[in-house]
Amino acid sequence: MTKIKVEVLDRRQFMLAASATTAALMAGISSANATAEMAAEYIKKLTGGASMMEGKVKIDLPEIAENGNTVPVKVSVDSPMTADNYVKTLHLVSEGNPGPEMASFHFTPASGRANAAARMRLAKTQNVVGIAEMSDGKIYTAKTLVKVTIGGCGG
Amino acid sequence: MAKARVKAPKKAKAGDIVTIKTLITHKMESGRRKDKKTGKLVPRHIIDKFTAKFNGETFFSADWHGSVSANPYMSFSYKAEKSGEFEFIWHDEKGEETVKKSKMTVA
């Protein structure tokens, strides 16, 4: 009896170890994606490496974009937009397009609201990152995943 | 250069936040698309800067890159304070500019 029990445990341990290895391998593959790294590098250039906080930024994208040639995107940043507290710039950064830079929107207190809408090309399923630079120097960020059926970057 | 359309209110109350919608016809060639006949890359040609002014003062602007779709649409807001004129400027990489104006009366 005891002998069999030990065997069963061994097999379980082996399976656990094997699945852990597979997970580690898969994680390794996805983090090696060049465009996500390019995006991170580009963000570092935009912010000068300053620390970022999650929140305040909202990026509205369709859950599934059938045509990547023209995907509507709406952005908004939670801010009173007064002379001494407003959003200066909102950058849109792509983690899956040939280049990470998409667009930058520059607001002023006269904008009234830090809202903007545009249409973007998306090459494939990816995260779109928003980076908001506030007038007090703080930086907020958020990202939205969008699934793309047909990519829209030529080829 | 290109045909632009603007939808901006003609009238507003002071303190109102109005929404402006703009559209311009432009291929926004990203420089990554191949010509189907020749197989060569179509050279990059995009509008790289959009500026919105009211009475000469910039209140919104945008930098556009290759990821912006053809015939770029842009919508944004403005806090109405007094009467005057909007001016919208699209600047493309070759230095060409398209300008569109629209008056607004603020009561």
PDB file of C-alpha atoms in Angstrom:
ATOM      1  CA  MET A   1       0.000   0.000   0.000  1.00  0.00           C
ATOM      2  CA  THR A   2       2.560   2.523   1.079  1.00  0.00           C
ATOM      3  CA  LYS A   3       4.611   1.779  -1.979  1.00  0.00           C
ATOM      4  CA  ILE A   4       1.753   2.621  -4.349  1.00  0.00           C
ATOM      5  CA  LYS A   5       0.947   5.838  -2.482  1.00  0.00           C
ATOM      6  CA  VAL A   6       4.495   7.052  -2.898  1.00  0.00           C
ATOM      7  CA  GLU A   7       4.353   6.318  -6.598  1.00  0.00           C
ATOM      8  CA  VAL A   8       1.154   8.317  -7.047  1.00  0.00           C
ATOM      9  CA  LEU A   9       2.621  11.291  -5.233  1.00  0.00           C
ATOM     10  CA  ASP A  10       5.681  11.116  -7.355  1.00  0.00           C
ATOM     11  CA  ARG A  11       3.671  11.249 -10.527  1.00  0.00           C
ATOM     12  CA  ARG A  12       1.686  14.216  -9.249  1.00  0.00           C
ATOM     13  CA  GLN A  13       4.801  16.049  -8.324  1.00  0.00           C
ATOM     14  CA  PHE A  14       6.197  15.351 -11.740  1.00  0.00           C
ATOM     15  CA  MET A  15       3.060  16.706 -13.429  1.00  0.00           C
ATOM     16  CA  LEU A  16       3.148  19.810 -11.262  1.00  0.00           C
ATOM     17  CA  ALA A  17       6.776  20.404 -12.079  1.00  0.00           C
ATOM     18  CA  ALA A  18       6.117  19.833 -15.791  1.00  0.00           C
ATOM     19  CA  SER A  19       3.195  22.273 -15.954  1.00  0.00           C
ATOM     20  CA  ALA A  20       5.192  24.883 -14.052  1.00  0.00           C
ATOM     21  CA  THR A  21       7.967  24.566 -16.606  1.00  0.00           C
ATOM     22  CA  THR A  22       5.526  24.940 -19.503  1.00  0.00           C
ATOM     23  CA  ALA A  23       4.008  28.049 -17.910  1.00  0.00           C
ATOM     24  CA  ALA A  24       7.445  29.558 -17.400  1.00  0.00           C
ATOM     25  CA  LEU A  25       8.347  28.866 -21.028  1.00  0.00           C
ATOM     26  CA  MET A  26       5.164  30.466 -22.318  1.00  0.00           C
ATOM     27  CA  ALA A  27       5.669  33.528 -20.139  1.00  0.00           C
ATOM     28  CA  GLY A  28       9.186  33.771 -21.514  1.00  0.00           C
ATOM     29  CA  ILE A  29       7.910  33.766 -25.084  1.00  0.00           C
ATOM     30  CA  SER A  30       5.291  36.484 -24.571  1.00  0.00           C
ATOM     31  CA  SER A  31       7.635  38.837 -22.714  1.00  0.00           C
ATOM     32  CA  ALA A  32      10.156  38.502 -25.538  1.00  0.00           C
ATOM     33  CA  ASN A  33       7.678  40.209 -27.918  1.00  0.00           C
ATOM     34  CA  ALA A  34       9.695  43.000 -29.496  1.00  0.00           C
ATOM     35  CA  THR A  35       6.824  45.437 -29.885  1.00  0.00           C
ATOM     36  CA  ALA A  36       5.843  45.367 -26.198  1.00  0.00           C
ATOM     37  CA  GLU A  37       9.465  46.106 -25.384  1.00  0.00           C
ATOM     38  CA  MET A  38       9.541  48.869 -27.985  1.00  0.00           C
ATOM     39  CA  ALA A  39       6.423  50.326 -26.379  1.00  0.00           C
ATOM     40  CA  ALA A  40       8.038  50.256 -22.933  1.00  0.00           C
ATOM     41  CA  GLU A  41      11.133  51.954 -24.332  1.00  0.00           C
ATOM     42  CA  TYR A  42       9.063  54.610 -26.092  1.00  0.00           C
ATOM     43  CA  ILE A  43       7.088  55.272 -22.870  1.00  0.00           C
ATOM     44  CA  LYS A  44      10.381  55.676 -21.018  1.00  0.00           C
ATOM     45  CA  LYS A  45      11.427  58.263 -23.597  1.00  0.00           C
ATOM     46  CA  LEU A  46       8.112  60.126 -23.259  1.00  0.00           C
ATOM     47  CA  THR A  47       8.133  60.241 -19.472  1.00  0.00           C
ATOM     48  CA  GLY A  48      11.872  60.472 -18.904  1.00  0.00           C
ATOM     49  CA  GLY A  49      11.586  57.323 -16.812  1.00  0.00           C
ATOM     50  CA  ALA A  50       9.379  59.006 -14.200  1.00  0.00           C
ATOM     51  CA  SER A  51       7.165  56.750 -12.107  1.00  0.00           C
ATOM     52  CA  MET A  52       3.573  56.303 -13.273  1.00  0.00           C
ATOM     53  CA  MET A  53       0.354  55.721 -11.383  1.00  0.00           C
ATOM     54  CA  GLU A  54      -2.506  53.553 -12.529  1.00  0.00           C
ATOM     55  CA  GLY A  55      -5.877  55.238 -12.986  1.00  0.00           C
ATOM     56  CA  LYS A  56      -7.577  58.480 -14.083  1.00  0.00           C
ATOM     57  CA  VAL A  57      -7.022  57.553 -17.746  1.00  0.00           C
ATOM     58  CA  LYS A  58      -9.788  55.830 -19.694  1.00  0.00           C
ATOM     59  CA  ILE A  59      -9.308  54.340 -23.143  1.00  0.00           C
ATOM     60  CA  ASP A  60     -12.470  53.188 -24.875  1.00  0.00           C
ATOM     61  CA  LEU A  61     -11.913  50.701 -27.651  1.00  0.00           C
ATOM     62  CA  PRO A  62     -14.232  48.090 -29.115  1.00  0.00           C
ATOM     63  CA  GLU A  63     -13.689  44.709 -27.483  1.00  0.00           C
ATOM     64  CA  ILE A  64     -13.302  43.180 -30.928  1.00  0.00           C
ATOM     65  CA  ALA A  65     -12.221  45.301 -33.897  1.00  0.00           C
ATOM     66  CA  GLU A  66     -13.199  43.565 -37.113  1.00  0.00           C
ATOM     67  CA  ASN A  67     -11.298  45.932 -39.355  1.00  0.00           C
ATOM     68  CA  GLY A  68      -7.924  47.034 -38.035  1.00  0.00           C
ATOM     69  CA  ASN A  69      -7.693  49.778 -40.662  1.00  0.00           C
ATOM     70  CA  THR A  70      -9.979  52.068 -38.746  1.00  0.00           C
ATOM     71  CA  VAL A  71     -10.697  51.412 -35.098  1.00  0.00           C
ATOM     72  CA  PRO A  72     -12.564  54.110 -33.163  1.00  0.00           C
ATOM     73  CA  VAL A  73     -10.845  55.111 -29.957  1.00  0.00           C
ATOM     74  CA  LYS A  74     -12.122  57.470 -27.265  1.00  0.00           C
ATOM     75  CA  VAL A  75      -9.900  58.760 -24.522  1.00  0.00           C
ATOM     76  CA  SER A  76     -10.687  60.694 -21.388  1.00  0.00           C
ATOM     77  CA  VAL A  77      -8.737  61.723 -18.325  1.00  0.00           C
ATOM     78  CA  ASP A  78     -10.331  62.532 -15.001  1.00  0.00           C
ATOM     79  CA  SER A  79      -9.295  66.129 -14.266  1.00  0.00           C
ATOM     80  CA  PRO A  80     -10.980  69.413 -13.238  1.00  0.00           C
ATOM     81  CA  MET A  81      -9.165  71.154 -16.157  1.00  0.00           C
ATOM     82  CA  THR A  82      -8.597  74.409 -14.237  1.00  0.00           C
ATOM     83  CA  ALA A  83      -5.687  76.811 -14.796  1.00  0.00           C
ATOM     84  CA  ASP A  84      -3.595  75.127 -12.102  1.00  0.00           C
ATOM     85  CA  ASN A  85      -4.770  71.526 -12.421  1.00  0.00           C
ATOM     86  CA  TYR A  86      -5.205  70.152 -15.901  1.00  0.00           C
ATOM     87  CA  VAL A  87      -4.058  67.429 -18.273  1.00  0.00           C
ATOM     88  CA  LYS A  88      -1.243  68.611 -20.501  1.00  0.00           C
ATOM     89  CA  THR A  89      -0.839  65.660 -22.827  1.00  0.00           C
ATOM     90  CA  LEU A  90      -2.258  62.216 -23.420  1.00  0.00           C
ATOM     91  CA  HIS A  91      -0.104  59.825 -25.420  1.00  0.00           C
ATOM     92  CA  LEU A  92      -1.463  56.707 -27.081  1.00  0.00           C
ATOM     93  CA  VAL A  93       1.070  53.912 -27.368  1.00  0.00           C
ATOM     94  CA  SER A  94       0.675  50.630 -29.254  1.00  0.00           C
ATOM     95  CA  GLU A  95       2.135  47.338 -28.087  1.00  0.00           C
ATOM     96  CA  GLY A  96       1.436  45.520 -31.352  1.00  0.00           C
ATOM     97  CA  ASN A  97       1.886  47.913 -34.284  1.00  0.00           C
ATOM     98  CA  PRO A  98       5.084  48.179 -36.347  1.00  0.00           C
ATOM     99  CA  GLY A  99       5.870  51.357 -34.391  1.00  0.00           C
ATOM    100  CA  PRO A 100       4.809  52.121 -30.806  1.00  0.00           C
ATOM    101  CA  GLU A 101       3.845  55.772 -31.401  1.00  0.00           C
ATOM    102  CA  MET A 102       0.174  56.357 -32.298  1.00  0.00           C
ATOM    103  CA  ALA A 103      -0.864  59.883 -31.373  1.00  0.00           C
ATOM    104  CA  SER A 104      -0.427  62.533 -28.691  1.00  0.00           C
ATOM    105  CA  PHE A 105      -3.227  64.894 -27.706  1.00  0.00           C
ATOM    106  CA  HIS A 106      -2.309  68.209 -26.103  1.00  0.00           C
ATOM    107  CA  PHE A 107      -4.957  69.814 -23.914  1.00  0.00           C
ATOM    108  CA  THR A 108      -5.253  73.199 -22.212  1.00  0.00           C
ATOM    109  CA  PRO A 109      -7.591  74.505 -19.481  1.00  0.00           C
ATOM    110  CA  ALA A 110      -9.665  75.999 -22.355  1.00  0.00           C
ATOM    111  CA  SER A 111     -10.376  72.453 -23.543  1.00  0.00           C
ATOM    112  CA  GLY A 112     -12.886  72.223 -20.697  1.00  0.00           C
ATOM    113  CA  ARG A 113     -12.585  68.462 -20.609  1.00  0.00           C
ATOM    114  CA  ALA A 114      -9.710  66.120 -21.333  1.00  0.00           C
ATOM    115  CA  ASN A 115     -11.673  64.166 -23.924  1.00  0.00           C
ATOM    116  CA  ALA A 116     -10.762  63.211 -27.463  1.00  0.00           C
ATOM    117  CA  ALA A 117     -11.842  60.717 -30.094  1.00  0.00           C
ATOM    118  CA  ALA A 118     -10.032  59.495 -33.189  1.00  0.00           C
ATOM    119  CA  ARG A 119      -9.578  56.461 -35.408  1.00  0.00           C
ATOM    120  CA  MET A 120      -6.500  54.277 -35.330  1.00  0.00           C
ATOM    121  CA  ARG A 121      -4.856  51.513 -37.317  1.00  0.00           C
ATOM    122  CA  LEU A 122      -4.196  48.342 -35.346  1.00  0.00           C
ATOM    123  CA  ALA A 123      -2.005  45.626 -36.846  1.00  0.00           C
ATOM    124  CA  LYS A 124      -3.118  42.819 -34.529  1.00  0.00           C
ATOM    125  CA  THR A 125      -4.663  41.966 -31.172  1.00  0.00           C
ATOM    126  CA  GLN A 126      -2.840  44.079 -28.629  1.00  0.00           C
ATOM    127  CA  ASN A 127      -2.824  46.420 -25.658  1.00  0.00           C
ATOM    128  CA  VAL A 128      -3.215  50.132 -26.271  1.00  0.00           C
ATOM    129  CA  VAL A 129      -1.557  52.168 -23.536  1.00  0.00           C
ATOM    130  CA  GLY A 130      -2.573  55.685 -22.497  1.00  0.00           C
ATOM    131  CA  ILE A 131      -0.085  57.937 -20.714  1.00  0.00           C
ATOM    132  CA  ALA A 132      -1.404  61.197 -19.237  1.00  0.00           C
ATOM    133  CA  GLU A 133       0.949  63.994 -18.240  1.00  0.00           C
ATOM    134  CA  MET A 134      -0.704  66.295 -15.698  1.00  0.00           C
ATOM    135  CA  SER A 135       0.132  69.972 -15.142  1.00  0.00           C
ATOM    136  CA  ASP A 136       1.593  69.135 -11.702  1.00  0.00           C
ATOM    137  CA  GLY A 137       4.051  66.698 -13.275  1.00  0.00           C
ATOM    138  CA  LYS A 138       2.250  63.524 -12.186  1.00  0.00           C
ATOM    139  CA  ILE A 139       1.834  60.773 -14.756  1.00  0.00           C
ATOM    140  CA  TYR A 140      -1.117  58.410 -14.936  1.00  0.00           C
ATOM    141  CA  THR A 141      -1.495  55.367 -17.131  1.00  0.00           C
ATOM    142  CA  ALA A 142      -4.013  52.752 -18.221  1.00  0.00           C
ATOM    143  CA  LYS A 143      -4.164  50.095 -20.884  1.00  0.00           C
ATOM    144  CA  THR A 144      -6.945  48.438 -22.840  1.00  0.00           C
ATOM    145  CA  LEU A 145      -6.827  45.149 -24.705  1.00  0.00           C
ATOM    146  CA  VAL A 146      -8.362  45.104 -28.157  1.00  0.00           C
ATOM    147  CA  LYS A 147      -8.871  42.014 -30.294  1.00  0.00           C
ATOM    148  CA  VAL A 148      -8.281  42.618 -33.990  1.00  0.00           C
ATOM    149  CA  THR A 149      -9.745  40.277 -36.619  1.00  0.00           C
ATOM    150  CA  ILE A 150      -8.113  41.756 -39.740  1.00  0.00           C
ATOM    151  CA  GLY A 151      -4.939  43.757 -39.204  1.00  0.00           C
ATOM    152  CA  GLY A 152      -4.664  47.235 -40.671  1.00  0.00           C
ATOM    153  CA  CYS A 153      -1.046  48.090 -41.295  1.00  0.00           C
ATOM    154  CA  GLY A 154      -0.604  47.394 -44.987  1.00  0.00           C
ATOM    155  CA  GLY A 155       1.624  44.547 -46.105  1.00  0.00           C
TER     156      GLY A 155
ATOM    157  CA  MET B   1      -4.474  69.813 -50.432  1.00  0.00           C
ATOM    158  CA  ALA B   2      -7.223  68.010 -48.829  1.00  0.00           C
ATOM    159  CA  LYS B   3     -10.867  68.443 -48.148  1.00  0.00           C
ATOM    160  CA  ALA B   4     -11.739  69.143 -44.530  1.00  0.00           C
ATOM    161  CA  ARG B   5     -15.047  69.116 -42.749  1.00  0.00           C
ATOM    162  CA  VAL B   6     -15.793  70.625 -39.358  1.00  0.00           C
ATOM    163  CA  LYS B   7     -18.806  70.349 -37.124  1.00  0.00           C
ATOM    164  CA  ALA B   8     -18.662  73.067 -34.490  1.00  0.00           C
ATOM    165  CA  PRO B   9     -21.580  74.854 -32.801  1.00  0.00           C
ATOM    166  CA  LYS B  10     -22.544  78.312 -34.074  1.00  0.00           C
ATOM    167  CA  LYS B  11     -23.990  79.338 -30.722  1.00  0.00           C
ATOM    168  CA  ALA B  12     -23.183  78.543 -27.097  1.00  0.00           C
ATOM    169  CA  LYS B  13     -23.741  79.833 -23.590  1.00  0.00           C
ATOM    170  CA  ALA B  14     -20.799  81.104 -21.582  1.00  0.00           C
ATOM    171  CA  GLY B  15     -19.331  78.244 -19.571  1.00  0.00           C
ATOM    172  CA  ASP B  16     -20.684  75.552 -21.907  1.00  0.00           C
ATOM    173  CA  ILE B  17     -18.305  72.805 -22.904  1.00  0.00           C
ATOM    174  CA  VAL B  18     -18.879  72.242 -26.608  1.00  0.00           C
ATOM    175  CA  THR B  19     -17.768  69.283 -28.700  1.00  0.00           C
ATOM    176  CA  ILE B  20     -16.077  69.811 -32.059  1.00  0.00           C
ATOM    177  CA  LYS B  21     -15.791  67.106 -34.691  1.00  0.00           C
ATOM    178  CA  THR B  22     -13.388  67.297 -37.598  1.00  0.00           C
ATOM    179  CA  LEU B  23     -12.642  65.137 -40.604  1.00  0.00           C
ATOM    180  CA  ILE B  24     -10.154  65.508 -43.432  1.00  0.00           C
ATOM    181  CA  THR B  25      -9.570  63.438 -46.557  1.00  0.00           C
ATOM    182  CA  HIS B  26      -5.997  62.177 -46.555  1.00  0.00           C
ATOM    183  CA  LYS B  27      -4.465  58.803 -47.348  1.00  0.00           C
ATOM    184  CA  MET B  28      -2.140  58.921 -44.325  1.00  0.00           C
ATOM    185  CA  GLU B  29       0.384  56.691 -46.102  1.00  0.00           C
ATOM    186  CA  SER B  30       2.328  55.014 -43.341  1.00  0.00           C
ATOM    187  CA  GLY B  31       5.236  54.082 -45.624  1.00  0.00           C
ATOM    188  CA  ARG B  32       4.677  50.393 -44.903  1.00  0.00           C
ATOM    189  CA  ARG B  33       2.132  49.630 -47.611  1.00  0.00           C
ATOM    190  CA  LYS B  34       3.235  48.026 -50.873  1.00  0.00           C
ATOM    191  CA  ASP B  35       1.994  49.109 -54.285  1.00  0.00           C
ATOM    192  CA  LYS B  36       0.133  46.088 -55.660  1.00  0.00           C
ATOM    193  CA  LYS B  37       1.386  46.632 -59.250  1.00  0.00           C
ATOM    194  CA  THR B  38       5.063  47.399 -58.661  1.00  0.00           C
ATOM    195  CA  GLY B  39       5.561  45.627 -55.317  1.00  0.00           C
ATOM    196  CA  LYS B  40       7.451  48.672 -54.052  1.00  0.00           C
ATOM    197  CA  LEU B  41       6.703  50.432 -50.788  1.00  0.00           C
ATOM    198  CA  VAL B  42       4.500  53.501 -51.149  1.00  0.00           C
ATOM    199  CA  PRO B  43       6.451  56.441 -49.680  1.00  0.00           C
ATOM    200  CA  ARG B  44       5.288  57.751 -46.318  1.00  0.00           C
ATOM    201  CA  HIS B  45       3.078  60.823 -46.432  1.00  0.00           C
ATOM    202  CA  ILE B  46       0.975  61.741 -43.411  1.00  0.00           C
ATOM    203  CA  ILE B  47      -0.538  64.713 -41.637  1.00  0.00           C
ATOM    204  CA  ASP B  48       1.647  65.011 -38.563  1.00  0.00           C
ATOM    205  CA  LYS B  49       0.085  67.931 -36.713  1.00  0.00           C
ATOM    206  CA  PHE B  50      -3.430  69.128 -36.055  1.00  0.00           C
ATOM    207  CA  THR B  51      -4.081  72.399 -34.238  1.00  0.00           C
ATOM    208  CA  ALA B  52      -7.327  73.933 -32.983  1.00  0.00           C
ATOM    209  CA  LYS B  53      -7.410  77.618 -32.085  1.00  0.00           C
ATOM    210  CA  PHE B  54     -10.032  80.027 -30.831  1.00  0.00           C
ATOM    211  CA  ASN B  55      -9.433  83.736 -31.433  1.00  0.00           C
ATOM    212  CA  GLY B  56      -5.852  82.899 -32.309  1.00  0.00           C
ATOM    213  CA  GLU B  57      -5.110  80.913 -29.168  1.00  0.00           C
ATOM    214  CA  THR B  58      -4.379  77.174 -29.362  1.00  0.00           C
ATOM    215  CA  PHE B  59      -6.628  75.183 -27.036  1.00  0.00           C
ATOM    216  CA  PHE B  60      -6.093  71.698 -28.454  1.00  0.00           C
ATOM    217  CA  SER B  61      -3.506  70.078 -30.672  1.00  0.00           C
ATOM    218  CA  ALA B  62      -2.512  66.583 -31.690  1.00  0.00           C
ATOM    219  CA  ASP B  63       0.591  64.846 -33.031  1.00  0.00           C
ATOM    220  CA  TRP B  64      -0.292  62.103 -35.450  1.00  0.00           C
ATOM    221  CA  HIS B  65       1.883  59.155 -36.397  1.00  0.00           C
ATOM    222  CA  GLY B  66       1.591  56.289 -38.882  1.00  0.00           C
ATOM    223  CA  SER B  67      -0.986  54.532 -36.700  1.00  0.00           C
ATOM    224  CA  VAL B  68      -3.662  57.155 -37.429  1.00  0.00           C
ATOM    225  CA  SER B  69      -6.242  55.869 -39.940  1.00  0.00           C
ATOM    226  CA  ALA B  70      -6.747  57.285 -43.420  1.00  0.00           C
ATOM    227  CA  ASN B  71      -9.152  60.256 -43.559  1.00  0.00           C
ATOM    228  CA  PRO B  72      -8.388  61.153 -39.952  1.00  0.00           C
ATOM    229  CA  TYR B  73     -11.275  62.000 -37.652  1.00  0.00           C
ATOM    230  CA  MET B  74     -10.672  64.041 -34.545  1.00  0.00           C
ATOM    231  CA  SER B  75     -13.118  65.096 -31.900  1.00  0.00           C
ATOM    232  CA  PHE B  76     -12.389  67.203 -28.808  1.00  0.00           C
ATOM    233  CA  SER B  77     -13.983  69.832 -26.603  1.00  0.00           C
ATOM    234  CA  TYR B  78     -13.777  73.556 -25.885  1.00  0.00           C
ATOM    235  CA  LYS B  79     -15.024  75.656 -22.997  1.00  0.00           C
ATOM    236  CA  ALA B  80     -16.974  78.576 -24.459  1.00  0.00           C
ATOM    237  CA  GLU B  81     -16.296  81.930 -22.789  1.00  0.00           C
ATOM    238  CA  LYS B  82     -16.854  84.620 -25.437  1.00  0.00           C
ATOM    239  CA  SER B  83     -17.754  85.006 -29.089  1.00  0.00           C
ATOM    240  CA  GLY B  84     -15.116  84.507 -31.711  1.00  0.00           C
ATOM    241  CA  GLU B  85     -13.748  82.274 -34.410  1.00  0.00           C
ATOM    242  CA  PHE B  86     -12.370  78.753 -34.426  1.00  0.00           C
ATOM    243  CA  GLU B  87      -9.431  78.008 -36.665  1.00  0.00           C
ATOM    244  CA  PHE B  88      -8.388  74.449 -37.470  1.00  0.00           C
ATOM    245  CA  ILE B  89      -5.055  73.698 -39.099  1.00  0.00           C
ATOM    246  CA  TRP B  90      -3.889  70.386 -40.541  1.00  0.00           C
ATOM    247  CA  HIS B  91      -0.167  70.337 -41.295  1.00  0.00           C
ATOM    248  CA  ASP B  92       1.319  67.538 -43.376  1.00  0.00           C
ATOM    249  CA  GLU B  93       4.888  66.285 -43.579  1.00  0.00           C
ATOM    250  CA  LYS B  94       5.456  68.020 -46.921  1.00  0.00           C
ATOM    251  CA  GLY B  95       4.669  71.345 -45.283  1.00  0.00           C
ATOM    252  CA  GLU B  96       1.240  71.752 -46.853  1.00  0.00           C
ATOM    253  CA  GLU B  97      -1.505  73.182 -44.683  1.00  0.00           C
ATOM    254  CA  THR B  98      -5.275  73.030 -44.799  1.00  0.00           C
ATOM    255  CA  VAL B  99      -7.112  75.645 -42.783  1.00  0.00           C
ATOM    256  CA  LYS B 100     -10.781  75.769 -41.892  1.00  0.00           C
ATOM    257  CA  LYS B 101     -12.602  78.448 -39.899  1.00  0.00           C
ATOM    258  CA  SER B 102     -15.895  78.543 -38.049  1.00  0.00           C
ATOM    259  CA  LYS B 103     -17.567  81.347 -36.074  1.00  0.00           C
ATOM    260  CA  MET B 104     -19.280  80.886 -32.713  1.00  0.00           C
ATOM    261  CA  THR B 105     -21.487  83.395 -30.872  1.00  0.00           C
ATOM    262  CA  VAL B 106     -21.428  83.073 -27.097  1.00  0.00           C
ATOM    263  CA  ALA B 107     -24.324  84.567 -25.150  1.00  0.00           C
TER     264      ALA B 107
END
